[in-house]
Short mmCIF file of C-alpha atoms in Angstrom, two decimals:
data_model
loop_
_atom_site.label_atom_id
_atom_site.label_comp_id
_atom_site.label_asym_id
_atom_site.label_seq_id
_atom_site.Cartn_x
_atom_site.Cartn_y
_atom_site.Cartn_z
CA UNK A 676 18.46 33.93 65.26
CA UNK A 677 15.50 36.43 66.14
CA UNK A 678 15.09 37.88 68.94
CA UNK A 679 11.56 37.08 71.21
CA UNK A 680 10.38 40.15 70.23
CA UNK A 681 10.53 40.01 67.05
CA UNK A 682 7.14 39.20 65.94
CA UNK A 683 7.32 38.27 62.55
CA UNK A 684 9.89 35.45 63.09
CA UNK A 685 8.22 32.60 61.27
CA UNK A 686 4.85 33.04 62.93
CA UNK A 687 2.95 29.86 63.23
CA UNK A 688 -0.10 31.76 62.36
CA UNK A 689 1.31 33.11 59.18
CA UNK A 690 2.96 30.08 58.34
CA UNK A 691 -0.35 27.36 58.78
CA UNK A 692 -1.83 30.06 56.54
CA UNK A 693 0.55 29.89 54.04
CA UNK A 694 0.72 26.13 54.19
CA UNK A 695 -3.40 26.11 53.83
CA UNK A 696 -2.87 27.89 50.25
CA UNK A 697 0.44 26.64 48.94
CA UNK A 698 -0.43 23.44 49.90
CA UNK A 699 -4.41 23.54 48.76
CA UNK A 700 -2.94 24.19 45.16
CA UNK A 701 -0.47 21.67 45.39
CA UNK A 702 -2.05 18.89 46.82
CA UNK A 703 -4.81 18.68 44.05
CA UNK A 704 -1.66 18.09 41.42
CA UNK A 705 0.34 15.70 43.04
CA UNK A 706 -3.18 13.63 43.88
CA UNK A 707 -4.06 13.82 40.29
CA UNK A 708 -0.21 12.71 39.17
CA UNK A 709 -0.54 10.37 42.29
CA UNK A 710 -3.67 8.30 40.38
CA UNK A 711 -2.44 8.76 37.15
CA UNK A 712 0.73 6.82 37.94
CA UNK A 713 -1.39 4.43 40.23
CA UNK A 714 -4.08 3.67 37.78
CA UNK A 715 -2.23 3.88 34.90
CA UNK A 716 -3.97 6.57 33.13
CA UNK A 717 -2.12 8.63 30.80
CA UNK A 718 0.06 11.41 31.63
CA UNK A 719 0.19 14.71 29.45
CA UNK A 720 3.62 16.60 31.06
CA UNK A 721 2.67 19.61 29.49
CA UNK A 722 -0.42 20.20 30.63
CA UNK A 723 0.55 19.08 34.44
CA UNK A 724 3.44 21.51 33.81
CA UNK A 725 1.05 24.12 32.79
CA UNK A 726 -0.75 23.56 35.98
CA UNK A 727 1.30 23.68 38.39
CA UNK A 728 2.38 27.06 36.81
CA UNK A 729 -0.71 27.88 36.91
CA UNK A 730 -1.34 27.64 40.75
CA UNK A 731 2.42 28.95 41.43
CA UNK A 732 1.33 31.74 39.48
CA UNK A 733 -1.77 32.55 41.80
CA UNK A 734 0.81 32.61 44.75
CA UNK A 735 3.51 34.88 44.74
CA UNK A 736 5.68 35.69 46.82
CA UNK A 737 8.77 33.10 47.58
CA UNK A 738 8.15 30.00 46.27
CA UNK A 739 7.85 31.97 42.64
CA UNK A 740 11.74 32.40 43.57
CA UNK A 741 11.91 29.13 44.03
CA UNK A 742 10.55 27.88 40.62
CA UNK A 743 12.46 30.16 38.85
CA UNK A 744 15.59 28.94 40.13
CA UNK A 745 14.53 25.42 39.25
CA UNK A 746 13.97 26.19 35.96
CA UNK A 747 17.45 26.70 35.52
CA UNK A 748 18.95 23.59 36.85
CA UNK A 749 19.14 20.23 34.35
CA UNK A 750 16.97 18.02 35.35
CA UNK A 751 15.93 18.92 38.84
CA UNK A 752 12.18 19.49 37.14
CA UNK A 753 11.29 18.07 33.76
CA UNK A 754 12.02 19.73 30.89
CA UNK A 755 8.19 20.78 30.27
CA UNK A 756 8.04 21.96 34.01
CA UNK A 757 11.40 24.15 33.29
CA UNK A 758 10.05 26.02 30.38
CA UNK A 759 6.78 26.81 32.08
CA UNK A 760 8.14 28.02 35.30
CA UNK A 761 10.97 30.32 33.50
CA UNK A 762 8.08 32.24 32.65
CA UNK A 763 6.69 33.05 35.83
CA UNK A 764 6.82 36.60 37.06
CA UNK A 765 8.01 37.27 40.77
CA UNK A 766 6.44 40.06 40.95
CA UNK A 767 3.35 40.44 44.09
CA UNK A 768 0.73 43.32 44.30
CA UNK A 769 2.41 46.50 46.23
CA UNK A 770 1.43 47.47 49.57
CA UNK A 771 -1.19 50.21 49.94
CA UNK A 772 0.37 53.78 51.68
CA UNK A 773 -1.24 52.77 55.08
CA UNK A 774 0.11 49.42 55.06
CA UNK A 775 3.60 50.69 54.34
CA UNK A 776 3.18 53.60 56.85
CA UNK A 777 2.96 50.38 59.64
CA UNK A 778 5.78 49.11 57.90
CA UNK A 779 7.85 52.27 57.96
CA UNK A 780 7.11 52.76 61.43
CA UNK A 781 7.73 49.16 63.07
CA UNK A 782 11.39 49.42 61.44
CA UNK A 783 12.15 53.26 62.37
CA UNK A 784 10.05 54.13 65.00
CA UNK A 785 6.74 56.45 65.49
CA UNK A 786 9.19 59.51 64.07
CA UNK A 787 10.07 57.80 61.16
CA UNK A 788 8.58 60.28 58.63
CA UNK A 789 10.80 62.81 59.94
CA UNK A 790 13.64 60.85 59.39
CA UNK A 791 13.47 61.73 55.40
CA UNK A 792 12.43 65.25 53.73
CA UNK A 793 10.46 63.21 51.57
CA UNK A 794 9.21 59.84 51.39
CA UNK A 795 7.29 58.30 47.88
CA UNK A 796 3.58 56.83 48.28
CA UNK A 797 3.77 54.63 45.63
CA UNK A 798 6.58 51.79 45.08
CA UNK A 799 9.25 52.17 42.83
CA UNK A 800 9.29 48.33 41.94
CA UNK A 801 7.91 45.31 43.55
CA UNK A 802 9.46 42.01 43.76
CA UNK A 803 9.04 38.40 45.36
CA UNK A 804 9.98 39.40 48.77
CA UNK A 805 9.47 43.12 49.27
CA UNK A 806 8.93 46.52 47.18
CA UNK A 807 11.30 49.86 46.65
CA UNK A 808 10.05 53.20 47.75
CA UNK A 809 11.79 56.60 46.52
CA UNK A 810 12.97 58.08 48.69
CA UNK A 811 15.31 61.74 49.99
CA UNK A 812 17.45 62.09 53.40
CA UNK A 813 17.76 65.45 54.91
CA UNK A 814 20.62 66.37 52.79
CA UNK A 815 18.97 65.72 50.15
CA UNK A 816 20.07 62.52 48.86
CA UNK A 817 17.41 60.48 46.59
CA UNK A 818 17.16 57.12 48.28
CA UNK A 819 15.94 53.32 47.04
CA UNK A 820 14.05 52.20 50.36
CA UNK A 821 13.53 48.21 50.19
CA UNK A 822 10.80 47.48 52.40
CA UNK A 823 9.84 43.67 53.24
CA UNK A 824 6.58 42.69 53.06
CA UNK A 825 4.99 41.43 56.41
CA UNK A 826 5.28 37.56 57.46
CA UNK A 827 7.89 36.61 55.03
CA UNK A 828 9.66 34.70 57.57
CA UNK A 829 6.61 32.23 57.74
CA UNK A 830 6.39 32.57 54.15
CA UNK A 831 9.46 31.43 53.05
CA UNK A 832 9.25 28.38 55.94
CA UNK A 833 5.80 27.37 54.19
CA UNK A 834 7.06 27.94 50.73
CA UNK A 835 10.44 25.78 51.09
CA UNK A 836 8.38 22.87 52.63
CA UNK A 837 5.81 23.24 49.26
CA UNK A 838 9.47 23.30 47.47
CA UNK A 839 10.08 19.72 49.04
CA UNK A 840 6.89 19.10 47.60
CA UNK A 841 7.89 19.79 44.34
CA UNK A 842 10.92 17.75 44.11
CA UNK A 843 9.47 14.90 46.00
CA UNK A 844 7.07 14.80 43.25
CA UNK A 845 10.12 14.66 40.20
CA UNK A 846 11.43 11.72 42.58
CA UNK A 847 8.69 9.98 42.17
CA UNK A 848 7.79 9.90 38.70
CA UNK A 849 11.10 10.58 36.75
CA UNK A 850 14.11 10.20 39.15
CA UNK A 851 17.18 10.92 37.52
CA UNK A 852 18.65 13.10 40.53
CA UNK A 853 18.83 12.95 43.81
CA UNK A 854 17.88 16.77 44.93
CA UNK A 855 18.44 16.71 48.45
CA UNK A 856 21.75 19.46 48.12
CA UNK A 857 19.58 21.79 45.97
CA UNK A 858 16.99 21.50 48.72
CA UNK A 859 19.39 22.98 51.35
CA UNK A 860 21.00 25.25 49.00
CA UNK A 861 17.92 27.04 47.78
CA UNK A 862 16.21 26.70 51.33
CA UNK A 863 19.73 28.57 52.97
CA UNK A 864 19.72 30.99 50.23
CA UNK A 865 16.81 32.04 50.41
CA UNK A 866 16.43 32.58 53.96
CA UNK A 867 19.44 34.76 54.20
CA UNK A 868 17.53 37.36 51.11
CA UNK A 869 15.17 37.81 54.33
CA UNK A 870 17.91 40.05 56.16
CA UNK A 871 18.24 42.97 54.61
CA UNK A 872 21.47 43.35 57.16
CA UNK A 873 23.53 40.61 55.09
CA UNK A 874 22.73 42.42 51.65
CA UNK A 875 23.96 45.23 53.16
CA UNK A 876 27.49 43.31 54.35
CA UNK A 877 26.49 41.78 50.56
CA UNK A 878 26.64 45.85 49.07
CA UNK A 879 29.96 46.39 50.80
CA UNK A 880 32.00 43.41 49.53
CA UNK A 881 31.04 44.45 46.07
CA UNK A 882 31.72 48.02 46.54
CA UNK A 883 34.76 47.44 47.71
CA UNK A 884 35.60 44.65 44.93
CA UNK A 885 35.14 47.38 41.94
CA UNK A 886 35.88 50.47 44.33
CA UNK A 887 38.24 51.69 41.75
CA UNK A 888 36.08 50.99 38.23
CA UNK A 889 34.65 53.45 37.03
CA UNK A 890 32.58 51.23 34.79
CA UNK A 891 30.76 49.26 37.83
CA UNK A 892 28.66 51.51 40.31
CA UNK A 893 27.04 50.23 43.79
CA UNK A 894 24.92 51.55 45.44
CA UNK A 895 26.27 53.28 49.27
CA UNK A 896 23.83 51.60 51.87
CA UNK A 897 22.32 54.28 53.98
CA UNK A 898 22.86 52.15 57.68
CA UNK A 899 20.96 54.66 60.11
CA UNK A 900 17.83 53.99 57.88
CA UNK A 901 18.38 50.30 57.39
CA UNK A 902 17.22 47.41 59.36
CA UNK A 903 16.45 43.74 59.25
CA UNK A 904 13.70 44.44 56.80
CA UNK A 905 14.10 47.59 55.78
CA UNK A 906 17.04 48.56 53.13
CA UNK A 907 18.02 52.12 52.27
CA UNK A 908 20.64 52.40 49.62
CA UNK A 909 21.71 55.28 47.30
CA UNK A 910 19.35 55.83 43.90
CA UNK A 911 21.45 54.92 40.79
CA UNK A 912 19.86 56.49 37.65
CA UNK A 913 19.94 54.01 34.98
CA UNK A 914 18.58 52.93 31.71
CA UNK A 915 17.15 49.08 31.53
CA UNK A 916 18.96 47.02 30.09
CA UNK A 917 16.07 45.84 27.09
CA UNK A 918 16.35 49.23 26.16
CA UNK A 919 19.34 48.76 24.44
CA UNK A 920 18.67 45.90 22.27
CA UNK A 921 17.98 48.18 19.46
CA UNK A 922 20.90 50.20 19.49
CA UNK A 923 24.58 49.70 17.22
CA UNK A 924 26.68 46.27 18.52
CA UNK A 925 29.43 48.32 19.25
CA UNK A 926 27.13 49.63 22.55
CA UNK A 927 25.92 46.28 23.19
CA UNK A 928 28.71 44.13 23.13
CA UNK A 929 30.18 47.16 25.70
CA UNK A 930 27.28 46.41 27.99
CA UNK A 931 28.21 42.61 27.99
CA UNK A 932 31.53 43.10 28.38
CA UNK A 933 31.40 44.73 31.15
CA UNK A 934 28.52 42.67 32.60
CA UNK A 935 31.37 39.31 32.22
CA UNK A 936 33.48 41.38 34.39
CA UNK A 937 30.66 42.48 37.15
CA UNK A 938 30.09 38.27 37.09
CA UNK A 939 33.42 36.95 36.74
CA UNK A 940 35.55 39.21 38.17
CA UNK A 941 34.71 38.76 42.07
CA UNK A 942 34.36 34.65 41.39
CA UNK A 943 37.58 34.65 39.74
CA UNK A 944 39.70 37.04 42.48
CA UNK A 945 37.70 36.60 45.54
CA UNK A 946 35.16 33.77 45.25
CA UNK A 947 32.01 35.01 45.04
CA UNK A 948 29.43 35.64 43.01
CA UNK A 949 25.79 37.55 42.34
CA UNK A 950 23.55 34.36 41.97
CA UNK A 951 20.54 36.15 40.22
CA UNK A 952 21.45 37.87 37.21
CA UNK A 953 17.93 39.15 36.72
CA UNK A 954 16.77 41.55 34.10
CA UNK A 955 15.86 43.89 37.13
CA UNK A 956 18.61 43.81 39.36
CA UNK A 957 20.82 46.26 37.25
CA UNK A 958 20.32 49.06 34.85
CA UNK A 959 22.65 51.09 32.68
CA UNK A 960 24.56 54.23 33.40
CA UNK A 961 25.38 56.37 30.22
CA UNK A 962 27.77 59.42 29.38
CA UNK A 963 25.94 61.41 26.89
CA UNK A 964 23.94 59.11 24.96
CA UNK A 965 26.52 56.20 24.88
CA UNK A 966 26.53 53.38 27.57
CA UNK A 967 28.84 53.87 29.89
CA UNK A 968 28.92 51.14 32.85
CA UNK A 969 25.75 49.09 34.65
CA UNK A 970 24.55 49.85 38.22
CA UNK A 971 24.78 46.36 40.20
CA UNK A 972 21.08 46.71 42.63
CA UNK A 973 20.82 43.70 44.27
CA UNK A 974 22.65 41.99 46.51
CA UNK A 975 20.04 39.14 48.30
CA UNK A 976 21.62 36.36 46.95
CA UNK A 977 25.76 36.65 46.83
CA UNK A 978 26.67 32.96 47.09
CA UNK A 979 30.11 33.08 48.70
CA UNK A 980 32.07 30.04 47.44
CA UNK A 981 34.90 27.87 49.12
CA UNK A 982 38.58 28.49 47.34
CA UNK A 983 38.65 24.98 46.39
CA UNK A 984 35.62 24.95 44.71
CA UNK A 985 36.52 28.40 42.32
CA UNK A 986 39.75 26.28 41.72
CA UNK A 987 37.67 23.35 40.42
CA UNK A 988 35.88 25.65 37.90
CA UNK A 989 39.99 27.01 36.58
CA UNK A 990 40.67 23.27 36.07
CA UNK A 991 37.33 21.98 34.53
CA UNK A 992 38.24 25.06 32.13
CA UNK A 993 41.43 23.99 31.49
CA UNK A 994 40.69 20.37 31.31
CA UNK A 995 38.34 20.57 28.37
CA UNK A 996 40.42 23.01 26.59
CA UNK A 997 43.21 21.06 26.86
CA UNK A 998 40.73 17.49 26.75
CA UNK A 999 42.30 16.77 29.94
CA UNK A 1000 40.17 13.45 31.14
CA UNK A 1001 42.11 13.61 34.55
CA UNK A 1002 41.74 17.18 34.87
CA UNK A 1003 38.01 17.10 34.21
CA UNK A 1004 37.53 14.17 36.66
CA UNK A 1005 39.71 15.75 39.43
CA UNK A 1006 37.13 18.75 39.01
CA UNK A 1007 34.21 16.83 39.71
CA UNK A 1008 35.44 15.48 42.44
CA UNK A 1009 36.11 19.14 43.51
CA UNK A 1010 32.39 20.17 43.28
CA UNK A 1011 31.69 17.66 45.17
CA UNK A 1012 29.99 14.95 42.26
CA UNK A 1013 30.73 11.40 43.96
CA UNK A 1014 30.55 7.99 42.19
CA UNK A 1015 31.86 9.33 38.56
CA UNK A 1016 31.30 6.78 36.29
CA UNK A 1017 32.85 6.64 33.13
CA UNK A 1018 28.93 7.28 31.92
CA UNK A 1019 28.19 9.86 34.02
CA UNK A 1020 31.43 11.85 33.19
CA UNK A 1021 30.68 11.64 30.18
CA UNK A 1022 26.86 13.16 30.93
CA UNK A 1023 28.23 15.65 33.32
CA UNK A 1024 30.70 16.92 29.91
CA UNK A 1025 27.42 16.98 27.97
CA UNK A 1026 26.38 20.20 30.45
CA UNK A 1027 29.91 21.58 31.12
CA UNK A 1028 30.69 21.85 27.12
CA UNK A 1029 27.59 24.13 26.92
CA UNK A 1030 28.25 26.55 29.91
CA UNK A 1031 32.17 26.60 29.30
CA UNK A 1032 32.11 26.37 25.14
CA UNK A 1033 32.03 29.89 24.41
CA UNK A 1034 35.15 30.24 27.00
CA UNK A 1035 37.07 27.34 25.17
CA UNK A 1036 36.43 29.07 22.14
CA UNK A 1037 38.91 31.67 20.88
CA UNK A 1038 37.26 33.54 18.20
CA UNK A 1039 34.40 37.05 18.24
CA UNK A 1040 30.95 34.80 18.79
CA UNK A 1041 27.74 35.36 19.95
CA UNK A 1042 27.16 33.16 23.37
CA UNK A 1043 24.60 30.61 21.58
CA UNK A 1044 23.65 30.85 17.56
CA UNK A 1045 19.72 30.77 16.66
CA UNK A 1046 18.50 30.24 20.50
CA UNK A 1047 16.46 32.85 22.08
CA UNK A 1048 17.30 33.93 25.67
CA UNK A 1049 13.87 31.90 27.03
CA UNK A 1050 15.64 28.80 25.46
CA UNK A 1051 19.30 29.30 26.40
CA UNK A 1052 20.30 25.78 27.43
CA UNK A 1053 16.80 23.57 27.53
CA UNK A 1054 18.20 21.54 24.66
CA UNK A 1055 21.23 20.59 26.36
CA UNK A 1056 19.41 20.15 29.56
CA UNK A 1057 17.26 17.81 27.86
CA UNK A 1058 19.91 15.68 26.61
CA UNK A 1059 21.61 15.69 30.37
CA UNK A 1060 17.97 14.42 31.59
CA UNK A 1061 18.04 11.39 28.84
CA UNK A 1062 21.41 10.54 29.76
CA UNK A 1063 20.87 10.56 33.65
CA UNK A 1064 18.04 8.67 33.33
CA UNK A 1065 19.39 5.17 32.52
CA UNK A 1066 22.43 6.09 35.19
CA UNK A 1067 19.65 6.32 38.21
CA UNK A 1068 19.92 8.81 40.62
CA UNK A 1069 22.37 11.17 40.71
CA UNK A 1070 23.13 13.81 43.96
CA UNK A 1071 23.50 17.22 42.37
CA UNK A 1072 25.77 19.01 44.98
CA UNK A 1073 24.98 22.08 46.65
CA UNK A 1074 27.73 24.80 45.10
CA UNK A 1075 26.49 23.63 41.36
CA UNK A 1076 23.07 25.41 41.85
CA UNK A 1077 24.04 28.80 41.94
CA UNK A 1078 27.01 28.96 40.16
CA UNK A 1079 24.91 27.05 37.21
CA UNK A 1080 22.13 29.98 37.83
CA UNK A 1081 24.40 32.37 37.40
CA UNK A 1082 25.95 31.01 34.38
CA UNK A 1083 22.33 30.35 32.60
CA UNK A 1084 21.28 34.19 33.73
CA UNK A 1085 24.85 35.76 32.23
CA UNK A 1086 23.79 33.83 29.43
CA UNK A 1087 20.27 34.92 28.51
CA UNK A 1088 22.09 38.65 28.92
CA UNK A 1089 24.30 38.28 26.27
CA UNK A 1090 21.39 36.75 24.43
CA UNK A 1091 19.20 39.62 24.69
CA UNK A 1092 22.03 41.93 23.77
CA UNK A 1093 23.01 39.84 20.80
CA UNK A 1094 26.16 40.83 21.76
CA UNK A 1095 29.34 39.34 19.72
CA UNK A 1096 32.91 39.06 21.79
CA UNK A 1097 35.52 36.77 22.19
CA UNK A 1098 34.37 35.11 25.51
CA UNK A 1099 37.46 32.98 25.42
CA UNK A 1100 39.70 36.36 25.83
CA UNK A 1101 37.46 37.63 28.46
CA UNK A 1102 37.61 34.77 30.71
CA UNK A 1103 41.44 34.07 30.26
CA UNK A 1104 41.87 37.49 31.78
CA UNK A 1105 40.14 37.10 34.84
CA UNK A 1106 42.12 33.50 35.70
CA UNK A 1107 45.10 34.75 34.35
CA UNK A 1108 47.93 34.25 37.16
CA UNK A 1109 45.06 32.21 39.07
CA UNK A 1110 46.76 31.01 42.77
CA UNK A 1111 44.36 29.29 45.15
CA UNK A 1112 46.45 31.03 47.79
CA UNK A 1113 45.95 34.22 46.46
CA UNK A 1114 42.64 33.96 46.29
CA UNK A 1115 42.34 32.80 49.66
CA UNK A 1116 44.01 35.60 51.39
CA UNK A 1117 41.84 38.05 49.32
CA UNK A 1118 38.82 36.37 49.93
CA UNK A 1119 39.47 36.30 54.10
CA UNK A 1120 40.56 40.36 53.66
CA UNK A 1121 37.35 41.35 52.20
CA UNK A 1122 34.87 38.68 53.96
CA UNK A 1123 36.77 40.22 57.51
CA UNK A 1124 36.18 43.95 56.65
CA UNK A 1125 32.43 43.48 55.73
CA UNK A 1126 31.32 41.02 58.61
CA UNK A 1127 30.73 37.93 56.22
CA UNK A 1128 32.29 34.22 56.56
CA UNK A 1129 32.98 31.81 53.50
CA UNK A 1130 31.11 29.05 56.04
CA UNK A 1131 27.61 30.87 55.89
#
């Protein structure tokens, strides 16, 4: 909780003035969908998806998170909502120097400038919740500096409330799921990207996951010039990633093979896993000109999973490879799906045969043939929206969000890379041996020696 001195705790200032525009945009939509439906006028879902991207687009700032993330999950918007809010851009205008200066100096002190032998005006990057100075320590050391923008406490209470807004709206014009999990999911998730502490716990796990691959680098978090709101972390020189869709498939398919393993690995042995694999939160390391690993950046949203549940996702696997209908079931019941119908098992196989059929498929493919990365999965999420709409309304639970994120994101990688590998292999390697015990006691070891809990 924050401490009484901490002023920008969810500020009821900040937040009724977030509420005033979030909710100014929003209200004139759902009034308009509101008559519509009342009067029955008719309803063009493209253009009230374009508008609503429209005004999410003039806000920045969290809630942008927040549609992106929905765009990835079946049926939790429509499917004309989905496409238009995947292309949203979380990026909001930089601080000015003097601005940051405050900043700088309500998270180090009045000496803060002294605290670095140099310290870059302009940001690095800018993202949805704060920006990334360059930065050197007094040895010398070339720093990334993630600074939070002010208020973003109150921000992201107003935001998630506009967020209930949003879904409210999808229940009351086409409810084929019941969205209260992803509502506490995304509104949990998102609040702990706020402390800048957690990433760092977030930073350690990981380091200590692929400590000894030389293939995976993370970034060493500087703590005497971290805070709450202010992250310093060691610069890792990289290459984007879109840089290399150009180059010979032997160096792509290398980048997405080790990009499975930077997903996979720590879900498979330890139970977590990076829930935004975002163009921007890694780049590439080379040797010479050749690829030679990918720098992991970001570590806001690390969605630590319960054993049971990474066992679910080994036997889903393993019941549709082996077209297991007890298997399959027993899974669902795992992740937490209740009242499985022979119908809606039967829907719910429509989703898992796209996000597990390259794994069940033993052959050198590419992850999707003919789809572009902006598509990856709106057809089948389409057909999961048809299907759940004659079963009524169906309660999504709360671990399917980000592990279906992550699985859409890895996805649209691969896509982008155009990389060809046998998927099946790669996976089998990681749950090869699989032991829910095992993973249990490693999961504890490394949650105890970085500070973390599988209950957060």
């Amino acid at each position: 909780m924050p401490s009484s001195r901490d002023r920008e705790a969810n500020r009821m200032t900040a937040r009724l003035g977030r509420y005033a525009k979030v909710g100014g945009n929003m209200s004139g939509i759902a009034a308009k969908l509101a008559a519509g439906k009342l009067f029955g006028w008719d309803q063009d879902p493209a253009k009230n998806a374009a508008s609503i991207a429209e005004s999410l687009g003039e806000l920045k700032g969290p809630l942008m998170k927040v549609a992106q993330l929905l765009s990835t999950i079946p049926d939790a918007v429509p499917p004309e909502y989905a496409a238009e809010l995947a292309s949203l851009q979380a990026n909001a205008p930089p601080m000015g120097w003097a601005f940051v200066k405050r900043r700088m100096r309500a998270e180090l002190g009045p000496g803060w400038q002294g605290k670095f032998d140099k310290f870059e005006k302009e940001p690095a990057a800018a993202a949805s919740l704060g920006q990334v100075h360059r930065a050197y320590d007094q040895d010398g050391a070339m720093l990334a500096c993630k600074l939070q923008y002010p208020d973003m406490d109150s921000a992201v209470e107003a935001d998630l409330n506009q967020f209930d807004m949003l879904l409210a709206l999808h229940r009351r014009f086409r409810p084929a799921i019941e969205t209260s999990e992803i509502a506490k999911e995304v509104g949990d998730r998102l609040r702990e990207e706020l402390d800048y502490r957690r990433e760092a716990r977030h930073s350690k796990l990981y380091a200590n996951v692929f400590a000894a691959d030389e293939q995976i680098q993370i970034p060493e978090v500087f703590e005497d010039l971290s805070t709450r709101r202010l992250l310093s972390m060691s610069w890792l020189e990289g290459r984007p990633l879109l840089a290399y869709r150009q180059e010979k498939l032997e160096a792509r398919n290398k980048i997405a093979q080790v990009m499975f393993k930077a997903w996979w690995h720590p879900f498979a042995h330890y139970g977590v896993i990076h829930g935004d694999p975002h163009l921007g939160n890694y780049t590439i390391f080379e040797d010479g000109a050749e690829p030679a690993g990918v720098n992991l950046l970001d570590y806001g949203c690390v969605r630590i999973f319960p054993p049971d549940f990474v066992q679910g996702v080994v036997d889903l696997y393993h019941g549709l490879l082996e077209d297991d209908q007890d298997r399959v079931v027993a899974a669902y019941e795992t992740w937490g799906f209740a009242g499985l119908t022979t119908e809606l098992i039967e829907t719910l196989n429509i989703w898992a045969s796209f996000i597990f059929g390259p794994l069940l498929s033993d052959r050198v493919r590419s992850i999707a043939d003919g789809v572009s990365p902006a598509a990856y999965g709106r057809q089948e999420a389409f057909r999961v929206h048809q299907s759940l709409k004659e079963l009524g309304p169906v309660k999504i639970p709360r671990y399917f969000v980000f592990m279906d994120r992550a699985a859409i994101g890895l996805g649209s990688v691969f896509l982008h890379l155009r990389a060809e590998l046998n998927f099946h292999q790669l996976f089998n390697e990681q749950i090869d041996g699989f032991e829910l015990d095992t993973l249990n006691a490693h999961q504890k070891h490394q949650l105890d020696l970085c500070g973390l809990s599988s209950e957060d």
